[in-house]
Every structure is written in C-alpha cells, then in structure tokens.
Amino acid sequence: MTKTAIISGVTGQDGAYLAQLLINENYKVVGLTRSYNNFNSRSFKYLGIDDKIIIEECDLLDFSSIIKILIKYKPDEFYNLGAQSSVGASFEQPIGTINYNTQSVLNILESVRILTMDTKVYQASSSEMYGQVKSLPVSEKTPLHPLSPYAISKASGYWIGVNYRESYGVHCVNGVLFNHESYLRSPNFFVKKVIRTSLEIKNGIKSHLHVGHIDIKRDFGYAPDYVKAMWLSLQQNKADDYLICSGKSIYLRDIINYTFDYLGIKKDRLIEDPSLFRPTDIEDIYGDNTKAKSALKWEYDKSFFNVLDILIEEEKENL
Ligand code: NAP
C-alpha cells in the first residue's frame, strides 16, 4: 500500500533530498511551505521531482492549519524539518527563532495527539543543543548545554518530542543531526559560502572570502546520506532518539585551505573579520554514531574532504 508522508520545510536542503528519497520509495509526498508567495521549486527541479510532490501552504504556528492538513492527508509519517535553521541568524532574531522552532513542534505533536492519529513524527533536532560539552564524542546520553538561541529552540523541541512520546505515547523520533552539507545548502551556511565564494574569486567576480571565527571544529557529513537516516529512523517499531553524524570533526580553517588549494586560490584572499564572530561558539564537537549504525543499519563512512570534492565539482557545474 502507498504510504503518505508530510514534510515541513520541504523547500530546504533536507526537505528536497528527503522528498526525492521518499518518492523513490513510492510514497505520496506532501510538502509544506509557509507561503506560496515565496515558494521556490528550484531544488525540486534540480532533483527532477517537481511534478511528483504535492505542495500545501501551511503555517506551522497556526494550529488549525496543521489539523486541517492532517485530516486531509492522514499521513503515515510527518517529518518536521521546517525551522529558522541558522545559528548566526538566531542571535539577530532570538525571539522569532525560539518562538517558531518550539511552537511549531508543539502544534504538530498536539495535533497528532488530539486527533488520536498513529502518524509517526520525525523531529529535526540538532547537535547544537549539546553546546558546551565536557567530553567527546557526544552520545545520546550527553547533557544539553545550548549556546545560542537556535540551540535553545532545538533543545526545547527535543524535549517536547520526548515528552509527547513518554506522556501520551505519540510516536516521535528525535533525529539529532550534526552539520551536513550538499549543493542545495542555503548560501548563508559556511561550507556553501566557502565553495561558492571561492569559485567567484577564481572567476574574478569577487576578490575575497570574509569569514568569522574559523579555528573551531565541527562534525560534517553529506546531506543525501543523512536524510536516509531520517527515513530509517521512522521505519522502526519503537520511537527513539538517534545521533546522525560522521564521528569526526575538522577545523573550518582546513575546509577553506582545502577548497583554496583545490581551486588554486592564494591564501591572501581570506579575510578573518572579528565583526562576524558570534557571541558564543562551540569550540569542538563530534558525535558517536554507533547506535544509528547498529539499530537503523545506517551506513556512513565518508571523509568530509571527499564530500568537499563532490560539492566543489557540483557547484562548478552549476555556477
Ligand atoms: P533549511 O535549508 O534552512 O530549510 C528550512 C526550511 O524551513 C525552509 O526551506 C523554510 O521553508 C522553512 N522555514 C520555516 N520557518 C522558517 C523560518 N522562520 N525561517 C527560515 N525558514 C523557515 O534547513 P535544512 O538544512 O534543510 O535543515 C532541516 C532541519 O534540520 C531544520 O529544522 C534544521 O534546523 C535541522 N538541522 C539541520 C542541520 C544541517 O546541518 N543542515 C543540522 C541539524 C539540524 P518555507 O519557507 O518554504 O516554509
């Protein structure tokens, strides 16, 4: 029987790759966007799925809109990926970020509970919620210590998910994802910005790459592989939480050096700008993916430098 899945934030990086995966698995896919006016199908066209998704306008802050969508489609699975997803922007818009990213989770889970639906819900949690960690790697048991408004909002969404699971038996899975990148990443995120700007420097369109604090380390992976883990996590009989990560961290500076060397750009094209530093930043973070690999049979063993090769080449082809 054909399964139906709803994806909020379907226009984002993960939403588009997840929609592609689910379509390939023969799902009926309903993608939610906040507004038809700003709706952009560029990612779907790029992945060749623009005529295979049903798009619905749905404001996740509006409880009744979610109820209507759930009644209309009776989805087997609901992937909640819609969010203000930028740590940097969250320092500029703390109230909007925290309000949206927590109220939306609550509205979805409360709707599923009130309608007594057996829809499985995936909540997009983030490694950012661990923040200041005392030991590495991060595991599912690491205490949360968020360092940004975005991280606070994701920590709150995480606990809302746990609470609906424990208190009401709603099947809610928290997928705690570490940074993952792709050609479809928004240009305001670090890796995409480095690659795109480097190509623009190479082509004489820009002179320099301006960055903030780059002597910090992050655990980076490849988005098309990470959305597979999202899907696998909802195929289990019991709802649980999973860390999705590569298990290694690398310096942001090394990503720039690698990209500059790959494209033959001199290091004096890099400008480190203290005005771009964040009020607080995680120094180093990487996770333990043992549980996801064993329980979900999720496979991942890519070096991020190999992922960078893919991303640079894809960006070159499409610039
Ligand atoms: P993304 O590219 O930024 O897409 C997020 C989508 O959410 C947008 O396309 C937008 O779609 C929707 N949205 C709803 N409210 C928004 C708001 N106030 N501001 C901006 N966009 C809003 O995110 P992503 O990289 O695909 O990530 C998917 C989810 O995973 C997010 O919840 C993110 O926080 C989480 N996450 C991502 C990573 C990562 O490395 N990518 C890591 C950990 C967790 P419409 O405008 O069409 O509604």
XYZ file of C-alpha atoms and ligand atoms in Angstrom:
367
model
C 0.000 0.000 0.000
C 1.264 3.503 -0.820
C 2.385 5.376 2.265
C 1.796 9.111 2.667
C 4.438 11.395 4.154
C 4.215 15.068 5.023
C 7.443 17.093 5.057
C 7.516 20.568 6.594
C 10.393 22.780 5.399
C 10.327 20.816 2.138
C 11.915 23.734 0.243
C 15.069 23.455 2.377
C 18.113 21.310 1.724
C 16.991 18.274 3.722
C 13.353 18.553 2.677
C 14.234 18.312 -1.007
C 16.579 15.323 -0.646
C 14.148 13.569 1.693
C 11.273 14.146 -0.754
C 13.401 12.607 -3.507
C 14.179 9.565 -1.349
C 10.530 9.046 -0.359
C 9.334 9.415 -3.959
C 11.857 6.746 -4.952
C 10.359 4.577 -2.188
C 6.896 5.101 -3.776
C 5.471 7.397 -1.088
C 2.853 10.014 -1.777
C 4.774 13.128 -0.656
C 3.079 16.284 0.603
C 5.455 19.190 1.143
C 4.547 22.132 3.369
C 5.670 25.684 2.726
C 4.943 28.750 4.856
C 3.860 30.740 1.850
C 3.039 30.141 -1.811
C 4.257 33.698 -2.489
C 7.831 32.885 -1.531
C 7.663 29.301 -2.726
C 10.571 28.291 -4.926
C 10.670 24.931 -6.725
C 14.310 25.281 -7.823
C 15.533 22.386 -5.615
C 12.771 20.069 -6.814
C 13.540 20.869 -10.446
C 17.232 20.240 -9.767
C 16.398 16.798 -8.341
C 13.827 16.064 -11.082
C 10.898 15.722 -8.668
C 8.966 18.992 -9.178
C 5.960 17.249 -10.747
C 5.905 14.496 -8.118
C 5.287 16.488 -4.921
C 2.020 17.953 -3.676
C 2.709 21.384 -2.197
C 0.454 22.803 0.501
C 0.666 26.173 2.223
C 0.703 25.597 5.973
C 1.803 27.913 8.743
C 3.128 25.650 11.497
C 2.328 28.387 14.027
C -1.340 28.040 13.141
C -2.734 25.024 14.988
C -5.893 24.748 12.884
C -3.906 24.708 9.609
C -1.980 21.669 10.826
C -5.175 19.941 11.962
C -6.714 20.504 8.507
C -3.652 19.087 6.723
C -3.567 16.030 8.974
C -7.272 15.334 8.435
C -6.919 15.838 4.677
C -3.933 13.518 4.153
C -3.938 11.156 7.186
C -0.179 10.750 6.830
C 1.727 7.656 7.924
C 4.781 9.821 8.576
C 5.380 13.514 9.328
C 8.906 14.872 9.014
C 9.183 18.202 10.814
C 12.118 19.922 9.110
C 10.666 23.466 8.926
C 12.635 25.844 11.128
C 14.667 29.003 11.306
C 17.806 26.887 10.945
C 20.684 29.355 11.145
C 22.673 29.732 14.382
C 24.006 33.110 13.201
C 20.542 34.475 12.350
C 19.233 33.282 15.707
C 21.489 35.792 17.510
C 19.837 38.532 15.398
C 16.295 37.118 15.827
C 16.286 35.229 19.154
C 12.593 35.671 19.890
C 11.391 34.739 16.403
C 13.685 31.719 16.303
C 12.738 30.365 19.716
C 9.022 31.055 19.196
C 8.854 29.458 15.757
C 11.096 26.468 16.399
C 9.328 25.426 19.597
C 5.694 26.402 18.943
C 5.751 24.557 15.602
C 6.859 21.290 17.247
C 4.235 21.638 19.938
C 1.482 22.349 17.393
C 2.329 19.280 15.310
C 2.547 16.869 18.245
C -0.532 18.277 19.953
C -2.490 17.924 16.679
C -1.437 14.287 16.301
C -2.384 13.651 19.941
C -5.788 15.368 19.763
C -6.709 13.630 16.511
C -5.507 10.305 18.037
C -3.651 9.564 14.815
C -0.920 6.940 14.636
C 1.233 9.182 12.430
C 4.929 8.705 13.153
C 6.617 12.073 13.700
C 10.272 12.853 12.997
C 11.596 15.920 14.806
C 14.718 17.559 13.316
C 16.907 18.043 16.359
C 20.417 19.434 16.202
C 23.850 18.739 17.700
C 23.939 22.468 18.507
C 21.818 21.724 21.578
C 24.786 19.957 23.245
C 26.841 23.173 23.049
C 29.396 23.241 25.819
C 30.278 19.580 26.264
C 32.530 18.159 28.984
C 33.643 15.120 26.987
C 33.674 13.937 23.374
C 32.291 12.214 21.412
C 28.744 13.333 22.134
C 26.410 10.384 22.696
C 22.632 10.088 23.145
C 23.286 10.468 26.905
C 25.313 13.708 26.799
C 23.666 16.520 28.829
C 22.383 19.525 26.885
C 24.023 22.944 27.326
C 22.845 25.124 24.403
C 24.981 28.154 23.465
C 22.696 30.042 21.051
C 19.004 30.934 20.679
C 18.836 28.370 17.848
C 20.298 25.700 20.126
C 17.829 26.611 22.880
C 14.938 26.283 20.431
C 16.164 22.869 19.262
C 16.722 21.670 22.833
C 13.173 22.717 23.637
C 11.805 20.950 20.527
C 13.770 17.855 21.508
C 12.218 17.734 24.991
C 8.732 18.397 23.615
C 9.240 15.312 21.421
C 10.439 13.193 24.351
C 7.545 14.404 26.487
C 4.855 13.583 23.895
C 6.391 10.143 23.492
C 6.602 9.426 27.216
C 3.397 11.127 28.375
C 0.978 10.432 25.528
C 2.559 7.593 23.544
C 2.914 9.705 20.384
C 5.464 8.026 18.109
C 8.008 10.847 17.988
C 11.611 10.275 16.941
C 14.312 12.887 17.559
C 16.968 12.700 14.870
C 19.869 14.678 16.292
C 21.782 15.683 13.214
C 25.263 17.170 13.098
C 26.201 19.571 10.270
C 25.518 18.122 6.843
C 26.087 19.771 3.514
C 25.144 19.498 -0.145
C 24.817 21.525 -3.310
C 21.306 22.508 -2.110
C 22.544 24.098 1.124
C 21.466 27.772 1.571
C 24.273 30.151 0.579
C 24.433 31.711 4.060
C 25.868 28.492 5.577
C 29.634 28.171 5.998
C 30.634 25.353 3.620
C 28.380 26.520 0.779
C 29.601 30.101 1.248
C 33.263 29.000 1.165
C 32.798 26.957 -2.021
C 30.638 29.470 -3.864
C 32.765 32.490 -2.938
C 35.975 30.614 -3.806
C 34.613 29.883 -7.276
C 33.575 33.529 -7.628
C 37.115 34.596 -6.647
C 38.538 32.172 -9.203
C 36.239 33.621 -11.871
C 37.106 37.219 -10.964
C 33.613 38.039 -9.649
C 34.711 38.552 -6.017
C 38.067 39.486 -4.550
C 37.988 37.970 -1.063
C 36.299 35.474 1.252
C 35.177 37.111 4.519
C 34.725 34.755 7.476
C 34.298 34.853 11.262
C 35.969 32.518 13.781
C 37.401 29.548 11.843
C 39.629 27.895 14.464
C 36.716 25.797 15.651
C 35.874 22.212 14.747
C 32.634 20.623 13.584
C 31.434 17.147 12.584
C 30.374 17.478 8.921
C 28.571 14.980 6.685
C 26.751 14.611 3.379
C 23.042 15.563 3.336
C 21.736 12.940 0.855
C 23.125 10.214 3.162
C 21.793 11.880 6.307
C 18.174 12.047 5.056
C 18.357 8.266 4.608
C 18.912 8.031 8.377
C 15.826 10.219 8.952
C 13.710 7.828 6.931
C 15.212 4.705 8.544
C 14.542 6.156 11.995
C 10.781 6.258 11.261
C 10.731 2.672 9.955
C 11.365 1.266 13.458
C 8.506 -0.096 15.579
C 9.595 1.806 18.697
C 10.236 5.561 18.754
C 13.704 6.541 19.976
C 16.412 9.195 19.560
C 19.441 8.860 17.281
C 22.625 10.836 16.659
C 23.365 11.156 12.969
C 26.965 12.197 12.427
C 30.264 11.216 10.841
C 32.079 10.662 14.144
C 34.953 13.058 13.330
C 35.407 16.810 13.494
C 37.512 19.070 11.283
C 38.608 22.701 11.540
C 36.665 25.261 9.499
C 40.094 26.672 8.542
C 41.009 23.303 6.967
C 37.849 23.426 4.828
C 38.930 26.819 3.482
C 42.526 25.681 2.914
C 41.339 22.549 1.119
C 38.941 24.495 -1.132
C 41.509 27.221 -1.920
C 44.147 24.580 -2.773
C 41.647 22.606 -4.886
C 40.851 25.714 -6.937
C 44.372 27.213 -6.906
C 43.457 30.312 -4.878
C 46.110 32.151 -2.829
C 45.611 32.318 0.965
C 45.786 36.151 0.972
C 42.234 36.110 -0.440
C 40.963 35.125 3.025
C 39.833 37.888 5.405
C 39.096 36.970 9.024
C 36.638 39.555 10.254
C 36.060 39.816 14.049
C 32.744 41.589 13.369
C 31.478 38.218 12.078
C 32.378 36.376 15.306
C 29.409 35.029 17.294
C 28.786 35.986 20.926
C 29.367 32.336 21.921
C 30.591 29.432 19.836
C 31.181 25.711 20.309
C 34.959 25.020 20.109
C 34.850 21.373 19.061
C 32.080 18.830 18.676
C 31.719 15.394 17.150
C 29.322 12.581 17.795
C 29.157 8.838 18.259
C 27.027 7.261 15.514
C 27.225 3.678 16.854
C 23.556 3.500 17.836
C 22.284 4.809 14.463
C 24.556 2.413 12.592
C 23.570 -0.654 14.610
C 19.854 -0.005 15.268
C 18.987 1.584 11.911
C 21.561 -0.281 9.783
C 22.563 3.173 8.564
C 25.817 3.197 6.619
C 28.184 6.157 6.549
C 31.949 6.229 6.184
C 32.712 9.296 4.020
C 35.652 11.572 4.775
C 34.463 15.185 4.614
C 37.310 16.026 2.246
C 35.794 13.539 -0.234
C 32.423 15.247 0.284
C 34.122 18.578 -0.458
C 35.352 17.167 -3.781
C 31.745 16.311 -4.706
C 30.429 19.712 -3.580
C 33.101 21.771 -5.353
C 32.595 19.882 -8.616
C 28.777 20.145 -8.399
C 28.985 23.870 -7.662
C 31.400 24.363 -10.589
C 28.986 22.625 -12.961
C 26.027 24.727 -11.844
C 27.530 28.136 -11.143
P 16.896 24.912 5.592
O 17.565 24.601 4.301
O 17.210 26.198 6.262
O 15.326 24.800 5.369
C 14.414 25.042 6.399
C 13.046 25.298 5.797
O 12.186 25.658 6.873
C 12.982 26.442 4.791
O 13.072 25.972 3.485
C 11.656 27.111 5.069
O 10.706 26.681 4.103
C 11.213 26.560 6.412
N 11.040 27.592 7.447
C 10.035 27.610 8.316
N 10.161 28.625 9.152
C 11.232 29.301 8.822
C 11.839 30.470 9.334
N 11.317 31.131 10.372
N 12.969 30.896 8.735
C 13.500 30.223 7.700
N 12.949 29.096 7.178
C 11.823 28.638 7.755
O 17.198 23.752 6.657
P 17.862 22.311 6.424
O 19.338 22.460 6.373
O 17.146 21.613 5.330
O 17.531 21.613 7.817
C 16.297 20.928 8.031
C 16.030 20.839 9.516
O 17.103 20.154 10.163
C 15.925 22.195 10.217
O 14.973 22.082 11.228
C 17.308 22.386 10.814
O 17.257 23.232 11.938
C 17.671 20.961 11.172
N 19.103 20.688 11.185
C 19.851 20.924 10.080
C 21.218 20.632 10.105
C 22.080 20.878 8.897
O 23.321 20.770 9.009
N 21.526 21.135 7.721
C 21.795 20.088 11.259
C 20.971 19.843 12.362
C 19.632 20.107 12.318
P 9.451 27.579 3.666
O 9.907 28.996 3.655
O 9.089 27.045 2.305
O 8.397 27.294 4.683
